[in-house]
mmCIF file of C-alpha atoms in Angstrom:
data_model
loop_
_atom_site.group_PDB
_atom_site.id
_atom_site.type_symbol
_atom_site.label_atom_id
_atom_site.label_comp_id
_atom_site.label_asym_id
_atom_site.label_seq_id
_atom_site.Cartn_x
_atom_site.Cartn_y
_atom_site.Cartn_z
ATOM 1 C CA MET A 497 17.500 31.221 -38.147
ATOM 2 C CA THR A 498 18.078 28.121 -39.774
ATOM 3 C CA MET A 499 21.802 26.464 -37.950
ATOM 4 C CA SER A 500 24.035 24.415 -39.822
ATOM 5 C CA THR A 501 24.870 20.771 -37.905
ATOM 6 C CA ALA A 502 28.228 22.398 -37.023
ATOM 7 C CA GLN A 503 26.582 25.332 -35.482
ATOM 8 C CA VAL A 504 24.728 23.469 -33.519
ATOM 9 C CA ARG A 505 27.650 21.057 -31.974
ATOM 10 C CA VAL A 506 29.828 24.544 -31.555
ATOM 11 C CA VAL A 507 27.759 27.057 -30.103
ATOM 12 C CA ASP A 508 27.191 27.017 -25.998
ATOM 13 C CA PRO A 509 23.878 26.301 -25.566
ATOM 14 C CA VAL A 510 22.569 28.904 -22.982
ATOM 15 C CA LEU A 511 24.227 31.698 -24.339
ATOM 16 C CA THR A 512 23.421 31.604 -27.881
ATOM 17 C CA THR A 513 19.951 30.967 -27.079
ATOM 18 C CA HIS A 514 19.777 34.635 -25.346
ATOM 19 C CA ALA A 515 22.142 36.402 -27.776
ATOM 20 C CA ARG A 516 20.599 35.176 -31.261
ATOM 21 C CA GLY A 517 17.366 35.838 -32.539
ATOM 22 C CA TYR A 518 15.028 38.440 -31.976
ATOM 23 C CA ARG A 519 13.866 39.314 -28.130
ATOM 24 C CA HIS A 520 10.192 39.801 -28.271
ATOM 25 C CA PRO A 521 9.599 42.732 -25.774
ATOM 26 C CA LYS A 522 6.919 42.276 -22.889
ATOM 27 C CA HIS A 523 3.532 42.604 -24.891
ATOM 28 C CA VAL A 524 0.796 44.776 -23.604
ATOM 29 C CA GLY A 525 -2.388 43.951 -25.191
ATOM 30 C CA ILE A 526 -3.952 42.105 -22.574
ATOM 31 C CA ALA A 527 -3.818 45.551 -20.433
ATOM 32 C CA LEU A 528 -6.736 46.416 -22.720
ATOM 33 C CA PHE A 529 -8.311 43.303 -23.315
ATOM 34 C CA PRO A 530 -7.681 40.920 -20.314
ATOM 35 C CA ASN A 531 -7.688 37.394 -20.857
ATOM 36 C CA VAL A 532 -10.508 35.357 -19.269
ATOM 37 C CA SER A 533 -11.663 31.503 -20.024
ATOM 38 C CA ILE A 534 -14.766 30.438 -20.974
ATOM 39 C CA PRO A 535 -16.008 27.031 -20.333
ATOM 40 C CA LEU A 536 -16.927 25.852 -23.959
ATOM 41 C CA ARG A 537 -17.235 27.077 -27.400
ATOM 42 C CA GLY A 538 -20.581 28.969 -28.342
ATOM 43 C CA VAL A 539 -20.722 30.949 -24.930
ATOM 44 C CA LYS A 540 -22.402 34.093 -25.563
ATOM 45 C CA ARG A 541 -20.447 37.177 -24.125
ATOM 46 C CA LEU A 542 -22.381 38.952 -21.458
ATOM 47 C CA GLU A 543 -22.954 42.974 -22.558
ATOM 48 C CA PHE A 544 -23.792 45.739 -20.768
ATOM 49 C CA GLY A 545 -26.100 49.063 -20.796
ATOM 50 C CA LYS A 546 -26.465 51.932 -18.216
ATOM 51 C CA GLU A 547 -29.125 50.424 -16.157
ATOM 52 C CA SER A 548 -26.601 50.694 -12.571
ATOM 53 C CA PHE A 549 -26.270 54.484 -13.792
ATOM 54 C CA ARG A 550 -30.263 54.736 -14.367
ATOM 55 C CA LEU A 551 -31.959 56.795 -11.467
ATOM 56 C CA TYR A 552 -34.626 54.393 -10.341
ATOM 57 C CA ASN A 553 -37.945 55.253 -8.259
ATOM 58 C CA THR A 554 -37.655 52.312 -5.662
ATOM 59 C CA ARG A 555 -40.414 53.345 -3.446
ATOM 60 C CA ARG A 556 -43.112 51.075 -3.360
ATOM 61 C CA ALA A 557 -46.226 50.928 -1.825
ATOM 62 C CA PRO A 558 -47.724 48.145 0.692
ATOM 63 C CA GLY A 559 -48.468 45.084 -1.306
ATOM 64 C CA GLY A 560 -47.253 46.757 -4.369
ATOM 65 C CA ALA A 561 -44.768 45.392 -6.579
ATOM 66 C CA THR A 562 -41.340 45.436 -6.539
ATOM 67 C CA LYS A 563 -38.960 46.930 -9.651
ATOM 68 C CA ARG A 564 -36.526 44.938 -11.079
ATOM 69 C CA VAL A 565 -33.490 45.665 -13.054
ATOM 70 C CA ASP A 566 -31.284 43.240 -15.123
ATOM 71 C CA PHE A 567 -27.866 42.670 -14.796
ATOM 72 C CA GLY A 568 -26.328 42.598 -18.295
ATOM 73 C CA TYR A 569 -27.841 40.819 -21.175
ATOM 74 C CA GLN A 570 -26.419 37.986 -23.626
ATOM 75 C CA GLY A 571 -24.859 39.367 -26.559
ATOM 76 C CA VAL A 572 -23.163 37.552 -29.958
ATOM 77 C CA PRO A 573 -21.689 34.251 -29.440
ATOM 78 C CA VAL A 574 -18.001 34.129 -28.795
ATOM 79 C CA ASN A 575 -16.402 33.664 -31.956
ATOM 80 C CA LEU A 576 -13.251 31.940 -31.065
ATOM 81 C CA HIS A 577 -10.351 30.923 -33.242
ATOM 82 C CA GLY A 578 -8.012 27.930 -33.275
ATOM 83 C CA HIS A 579 -4.310 28.418 -33.887
ATOM 84 C CA SER A 580 -1.799 26.131 -34.271
ATOM 85 C CA LEU A 581 1.909 26.028 -35.460
ATOM 86 C CA GLU A 582 4.963 23.253 -35.125
ATOM 87 C CA GLY A 583 8.040 23.731 -34.165
ATOM 88 C CA LYS A 584 10.495 21.682 -36.164
ATOM 89 C CA VAL A 585 13.815 20.370 -35.590
ATOM 90 C CA PRO A 586 16.005 18.234 -38.107
ATOM 91 C CA TRP A 587 17.494 14.861 -36.672
ATOM 92 C CA GLU A 588 20.529 15.608 -37.257
ATOM 93 C CA HIS A 589 20.513 18.789 -35.017
ATOM 94 C CA LEU A 590 18.839 16.851 -32.300
ATOM 95 C CA GLN A 591 21.639 13.836 -32.518
ATOM 96 C CA GLU A 592 24.402 16.638 -32.198
ATOM 97 C CA ALA A 593 22.775 18.511 -29.382
ATOM 98 C CA ALA A 594 22.528 15.425 -27.579
ATOM 99 C CA THR A 595 26.501 15.770 -26.780
ATOM 100 C CA SER A 596 25.913 19.186 -25.593
ATOM 101 C CA PRO A 597 24.529 19.219 -21.466
ATOM 102 C CA GLY A 598 21.812 21.765 -21.147
ATOM 103 C CA LEU A 599 21.096 22.245 -24.712
ATOM 104 C CA ASP A 600 17.204 21.451 -25.190
ATOM 105 C CA LEU A 601 16.211 21.885 -28.705
ATOM 106 C CA ALA A 602 12.468 20.627 -27.932
ATOM 107 C CA LYS A 603 12.096 23.094 -25.273
ATOM 108 C CA GLY A 604 13.264 25.772 -27.804
ATOM 109 C CA ALA A 605 11.345 25.157 -30.630
ATOM 110 C CA VAL A 606 8.391 24.970 -28.436
ATOM 111 C CA ASN A 607 9.160 28.374 -26.492
ATOM 112 C CA LEU A 608 9.763 29.948 -30.311
ATOM 113 C CA VAL A 609 6.124 28.463 -31.420
ATOM 114 C CA LEU A 610 4.583 30.201 -28.147
ATOM 115 C CA LYS A 611 6.469 33.504 -28.663
ATOM 116 C CA SER A 612 5.348 33.422 -32.610
ATOM 117 C CA MET A 613 1.426 32.914 -31.071
ATOM 118 C CA SER A 614 1.896 35.385 -28.814
ATOM 119 C CA LEU A 615 3.174 38.205 -30.833
ATOM 120 C CA GLU A 616 0.574 37.181 -33.590
ATOM 121 C CA ARG A 617 -2.241 37.841 -30.690
ATOM 122 C CA GLU A 618 -0.525 41.301 -29.718
ATOM 123 C CA VAL A 619 -0.985 42.080 -33.150
ATOM 124 C CA ALA A 620 -4.790 41.327 -33.286
ATOM 125 C CA GLN A 621 -5.162 43.273 -29.880
ATOM 126 C CA ALA A 622 -3.190 46.305 -31.379
ATOM 127 C CA THR A 623 -5.144 46.189 -34.386
ATOM 128 C CA ILE A 624 -8.431 46.005 -32.698
ATOM 129 C CA ALA A 625 -7.530 48.790 -30.332
ATOM 130 C CA ARG A 626 -6.237 51.238 -32.865
ATOM 131 C CA ASP A 627 -9.531 50.819 -35.318
ATOM 132 C CA ALA A 628 -10.679 54.188 -35.750
ATOM 133 C CA THR A 629 -13.885 53.189 -37.437
ATOM 134 C CA LYS A 630 -15.173 51.407 -34.127
ATOM 135 C CA PHE A 631 -15.385 54.634 -32.248
ATOM 136 C CA ASP A 632 -17.915 57.245 -32.629
ATOM 137 C CA ALA A 633 -17.025 61.014 -32.694
ATOM 138 C CA ASN A 634 -17.295 61.381 -29.393
ATOM 139 C CA HIS A 635 -14.514 58.757 -28.362
ATOM 140 C CA LYS A 636 -11.489 59.797 -31.032
ATOM 141 C CA VAL A 637 -9.350 62.440 -32.010
ATOM 142 C CA ALA A 638 -6.294 62.786 -34.531
ATOM 143 C CA LEU A 639 -3.957 65.328 -33.325
ATOM 144 C CA ALA A 640 -1.809 67.646 -35.890
ATOM 145 C CA GLY A 641 0.670 69.703 -36.134
ATOM 146 C CA GLY A 642 1.073 71.921 -32.887
ATOM 147 C CA ASP A 643 -1.244 69.865 -30.660
ATOM 148 C CA GLN A 644 1.179 66.158 -31.253
ATOM 149 C CA TRP A 645 2.876 65.366 -28.098
ATOM 150 C CA SER A 646 6.337 65.664 -30.001
ATOM 151 C CA ASP A 647 5.383 69.601 -30.104
ATOM 152 C CA PRO A 648 6.746 71.051 -26.948
ATOM 153 C CA ASN A 649 3.705 73.620 -27.094
ATOM 154 C CA SER A 650 1.643 70.700 -26.958
ATOM 155 C CA ASP A 651 -0.698 69.663 -24.004
ATOM 156 C CA PRO A 652 -0.842 66.007 -23.441
ATOM 157 C CA LYS A 653 -2.426 66.542 -20.056
ATOM 158 C CA ALA A 654 -5.412 68.396 -21.250
ATOM 159 C CA ASP A 655 -5.789 66.016 -24.205
ATOM 160 C CA VAL A 656 -5.632 63.103 -21.484
ATOM 161 C CA ASP A 657 -8.308 64.767 -19.583
ATOM 162 C CA ALA A 658 -10.490 65.612 -22.448
ATOM 163 C CA ALA A 659 -10.566 61.769 -22.818
ATOM 164 C CA LYS A 660 -11.196 60.637 -19.560
ATOM 165 C CA GLU A 661 -13.923 62.824 -19.562
ATOM 166 C CA ALA A 662 -15.818 61.502 -22.977
ATOM 167 C CA VAL A 663 -15.610 57.954 -21.348
ATOM 168 C CA ARG A 664 -16.904 59.389 -17.853
ATOM 169 C CA ARG A 665 -19.983 60.602 -19.531
ATOM 170 C CA SER A 666 -20.527 57.244 -21.478
ATOM 171 C CA ILE A 667 -19.809 54.587 -18.841
ATOM 172 C CA GLY A 668 -19.966 56.693 -15.181
ATOM 173 C CA ASP A 669 -16.175 55.781 -14.548
ATOM 174 C CA TYR A 670 -12.874 57.067 -15.729
ATOM 175 C CA PRO A 671 -10.617 54.973 -17.807
ATOM 176 C CA ASN A 672 -7.660 53.309 -15.716
ATOM 177 C CA THR A 673 -5.834 52.459 -18.583
ATOM 178 C CA MET A 674 -3.772 54.011 -21.174
ATOM 179 C CA VAL A 675 -1.514 51.783 -24.197
ATOM 180 C CA ILE A 676 1.087 54.056 -25.946
ATOM 181 C CA GLY A 677 3.353 53.593 -28.606
ATOM 182 C CA PRO A 678 7.096 53.678 -28.398
ATOM 183 C CA GLY A 679 7.289 56.984 -30.177
ATOM 184 C CA VAL A 680 4.560 58.596 -27.882
ATOM 185 C CA PHE A 681 6.552 57.198 -24.841
ATOM 186 C CA LEU A 682 9.466 58.550 -26.298
ATOM 187 C CA ALA A 683 7.878 62.190 -26.674
ATOM 188 C CA LEU A 684 6.428 62.579 -23.411
ATOM 189 C CA GLN A 685 9.570 61.746 -21.536
ATOM 190 C CA ASN A 686 11.089 64.387 -23.293
ATOM 191 C CA HIS A 687 7.859 66.925 -22.929
ATOM 192 C CA PRO A 688 8.806 69.789 -21.429
ATOM 193 C CA LYS A 689 5.427 70.221 -19.333
ATOM 194 C CA ILE A 690 6.059 66.694 -17.770
ATOM 195 C CA ALA A 691 9.517 67.377 -17.147
ATOM 196 C CA GLU A 692 8.777 70.215 -15.446
ATOM 197 C CA LYS A 693 6.471 68.301 -13.020
ATOM 198 C CA PHE A 694 9.049 66.056 -11.807
ATOM 199 C CA LYS A 695 12.378 67.912 -11.978
ATOM 200 C CA TYR A 696 12.598 67.683 -8.333
ATOM 201 C CA THR A 697 12.060 63.995 -7.680
ATOM 202 C CA GLY A 698 15.752 63.031 -8.335
ATOM 203 C CA ARG A 699 14.717 60.495 -11.167
ATOM 204 C CA GLU A 700 16.750 60.766 -14.618
ATOM 205 C CA SER A 701 14.146 59.810 -16.646
ATOM 206 C CA ILE A 702 10.242 59.555 -16.966
ATOM 207 C CA THR A 703 8.775 56.206 -16.114
ATOM 208 C CA THR A 704 5.248 54.779 -17.001
ATOM 209 C CA ASP A 705 4.683 55.019 -13.559
ATOM 210 C CA MET A 706 5.156 58.710 -13.222
ATOM 211 C CA LEU A 707 3.199 58.926 -16.471
ATOM 212 C CA ALA A 708 0.418 57.098 -14.624
ATOM 213 C CA LEU A 709 0.377 59.431 -11.874
ATOM 214 C CA TYR A 710 1.227 62.841 -14.494
ATOM 215 C CA PHE A 711 -2.203 61.687 -16.026
ATOM 216 C CA ASP A 712 -4.151 59.995 -12.516
ATOM 217 C CA LEU A 713 -4.228 56.426 -14.085
ATOM 218 C CA GLU A 714 -3.853 53.503 -12.704
ATOM 219 C CA LYS A 715 -1.398 52.299 -15.586
ATOM 220 C CA VAL A 716 0.410 53.133 -18.228
ATOM 221 C CA GLU A 717 1.501 50.499 -20.738
ATOM 222 C CA VAL A 718 4.145 50.786 -23.964
ATOM 223 C CA GLY A 719 3.883 48.692 -26.619
ATOM 224 C CA LYS A 720 6.887 47.593 -27.977
ATOM 225 C CA ALA A 721 6.152 44.990 -29.940
ATOM 226 C CA VAL A 722 7.471 44.574 -33.740
ATOM 227 C CA TYR A 723 6.523 42.506 -36.526
ATOM 228 C CA LEU A 724 7.371 41.460 -40.117
ATOM 229 C CA ALA A 725 4.568 40.032 -42.162
ATOM 230 C CA GLU A 726 4.583 36.388 -42.844
ATOM 231 C CA ALA A 727 5.650 37.782 -46.771
ATOM 232 C CA ASP A 728 8.028 40.510 -45.975
ATOM 233 C CA ALA A 729 12.004 39.627 -46.436
ATOM 234 C CA ASP A 730 13.955 39.608 -43.846
ATOM 235 C CA THR A 731 15.674 42.950 -44.838
ATOM 236 C CA ALA A 732 12.096 44.703 -44.323
ATOM 237 C CA ASP A 733 11.489 47.307 -41.739
ATOM 238 C CA PHE A 734 9.565 45.775 -38.826
ATOM 239 C CA THR A 735 6.267 47.396 -38.032
ATOM 240 C CA ASP A 736 5.346 49.444 -34.793
ATOM 241 C CA ALA A 737 2.195 47.234 -33.613
ATOM 242 C CA TRP A 738 1.042 50.279 -31.744
ATOM 243 C CA GLY A 739 1.731 52.816 -33.894
ATOM 244 C CA LYS A 740 1.636 56.525 -32.784
ATOM 245 C CA ASP A 741 -1.262 56.108 -31.035
ATOM 246 C CA ALA A 742 -2.514 56.528 -27.742
ATOM 247 C CA ILE A 743 -5.382 54.558 -26.339
ATOM 248 C CA LEU A 744 -7.281 55.034 -22.778
ATOM 249 C CA ALA A 745 -9.639 52.770 -21.525
ATOM 250 C CA TYR A 746 -11.445 51.284 -18.585
ATOM 251 C CA VAL A 747 -10.771 47.569 -18.108
ATOM 252 C CA PRO A 748 -10.968 45.733 -14.647
ATOM 253 C CA HIS A 749 -7.552 44.903 -13.443
ATOM 254 C CA GLY A 750 -7.307 41.677 -11.414
ATOM 255 C CA GLU A 751 -10.500 40.254 -11.792
ATOM 256 C CA GLU A 752 -10.650 36.793 -13.699
ATOM 257 C CA SER A 753 -14.442 36.956 -15.097
ATOM 258 C CA TRP A 754 -15.958 37.999 -18.042
ATOM 259 C CA GLU A 755 -19.089 39.183 -16.098
ATOM 260 C CA VAL A 756 -17.170 42.635 -15.606
ATOM 261 C CA PRO A 757 -17.819 45.469 -17.632
ATOM 262 C CA SER A 758 -15.011 46.361 -19.614
ATOM 263 C CA PHE A 759 -13.387 47.901 -23.014
ATOM 264 C CA GLY A 760 -12.737 44.472 -24.104
ATOM 265 C CA TYR A 761 -11.541 40.873 -23.267
ATOM 266 C CA THR A 762 -9.516 37.996 -24.640
ATOM 267 C CA TYR A 763 -11.859 35.319 -24.566
ATOM 268 C CA HIS A 764 -9.782 31.666 -24.135
ATOM 269 C CA LEU A 765 -10.742 28.498 -24.327
ATOM 270 C CA GLU A 766 -10.302 26.304 -21.295
ATOM 271 C CA GLY A 767 -7.259 24.189 -21.216
ATOM 272 C CA HIS A 768 -5.202 26.480 -23.815
ATOM 273 C CA PRO A 769 -2.724 26.802 -25.295
ATOM 274 C CA PHE A 770 -1.399 23.216 -25.191
ATOM 275 C CA VAL A 771 1.484 21.622 -26.397
ATOM 276 C CA GLU A 772 0.312 18.218 -28.476
ATOM 277 C CA GLN A 773 2.631 14.907 -28.538
ATOM 278 C CA PRO A 774 5.576 15.720 -30.461
ATOM 279 C CA TYR A 775 5.860 13.505 -33.745
ATOM 280 C CA SER A 776 8.587 12.326 -36.175
ATOM 281 C CA GLU A 777 7.797 13.081 -39.858
ATOM 282 C CA ARG A 778 10.350 10.924 -42.357
ATOM 283 C CA ASN A 779 9.492 13.050 -45.544
ATOM 284 C CA VAL A 780 11.698 16.248 -43.601
ATOM 285 C CA LYS A 781 13.509 13.826 -41.400
ATOM 286 C CA SER A 782 12.411 15.951 -38.289
ATOM 287 C CA TRP A 783 10.396 16.396 -34.817
ATOM 288 C CA LEU A 784 7.691 18.435 -34.839
ATOM 289 C CA TYR A 785 6.227 20.427 -31.830
ATOM 290 C CA PRO A 786 2.933 21.441 -32.161
ATOM 291 C CA VAL A 787 1.359 24.058 -30.062
ATOM 292 C CA THR A 788 -2.142 24.772 -30.579
ATOM 293 C CA ASP A 789 -4.862 27.938 -28.888
ATOM 294 C CA GLU A 790 -8.085 28.839 -29.276
ATOM 295 C CA TYR A 791 -9.091 32.329 -28.487
ATOM 296 C CA SER A 792 -10.842 35.351 -29.697
ATOM 297 C CA VAL A 793 -10.047 39.315 -29.112
ATOM 298 C CA GLU A 794 -13.016 41.358 -28.622
ATOM 299 C CA ASP A 795 -14.003 44.483 -27.909
ATOM 300 C CA VAL A 796 -17.320 44.257 -25.873
ATOM 301 C CA GLY A 797 -17.628 47.826 -24.835
ATOM 302 C CA ARG A 798 -16.035 50.740 -27.007
ATOM 303 C CA VAL A 799 -17.303 53.590 -25.192
ATOM 304 C CA ALA A 800 -15.372 52.641 -22.116
ATOM 305 C CA GLY A 801 -12.269 53.596 -24.814
ATOM 306 C CA PHE A 802 -10.761 56.504 -26.313
ATOM 307 C CA LEU A 803 -8.270 56.546 -29.339
ATOM 308 C CA ILE A 804 -5.781 59.305 -29.694
ATOM 309 C CA GLN A 805 -4.626 58.784 -32.675
ATOM 310 C CA ASN A 806 -1.347 60.487 -34.367
ATOM 311 C CA ALA A 807 -0.211 61.770 -30.643
ATOM 312 C CA VAL A 808 3.318 62.373 -32.553
ATOM 313 C CA ALA A 809 4.313 63.165 -35.681
#
């Protein structure tokens, strides 16, 4: 929203920052695609086979050769993409803001850019995670009718258990993370089977921690991000980035390493993102605050994930 000079002069600099504009909810794509730094462009990502699950005969005779097992292998190069966006602050706004203590329009412009770039990354992560064409037939299911979790007679626990077992049979370990859309979360909060499980806990509503306990997962995250396409009118309805799906995945938590098997990663070039030196442009009579990032969201182990499409009606 563009503010006039008069608006800049009269608004409360702190309260208006919090009250106006759209607030972005917590972004959860990182739960499926952990952020890791890579030292340079063109690095080949490390991929993993089933070596650690293969049964080897390790016996050897005296003087005999020792068998060897490879630790991963080099896959395709990481395809980093450059991203840049500038925040623009007119000279007039800066001049007017200078008379309001505590109002930092430069910082606000940078923060807005960072939020926009974070949303773009979240949508990219959600799009990749929900792409059914990337999952084989054993790692996806599309629910319909009475099987959808919005139906009180459905059985979300059985569906998640089946998904977990499919992943375990592929990688030797159960998925530890599930990301769901807001509509899915609402259906699970109100599902009679789940409510019955927790009816004596004294809690008024089902939380993500309770769902993690119910499904025997380490983490359940709700993807609340919404967006408008760049060409959409302001009056258009928002789109839910995570839709009506549920994605289960094995993801290494708390490990800042790209050498650990995972459903996916967000590869970031070291030192990014960064804010460039602001500059003044006479043609638009504004200060511009550029932010640059370079990253790539990649699914490196689809068999470590399971897609439940249309979990709710």
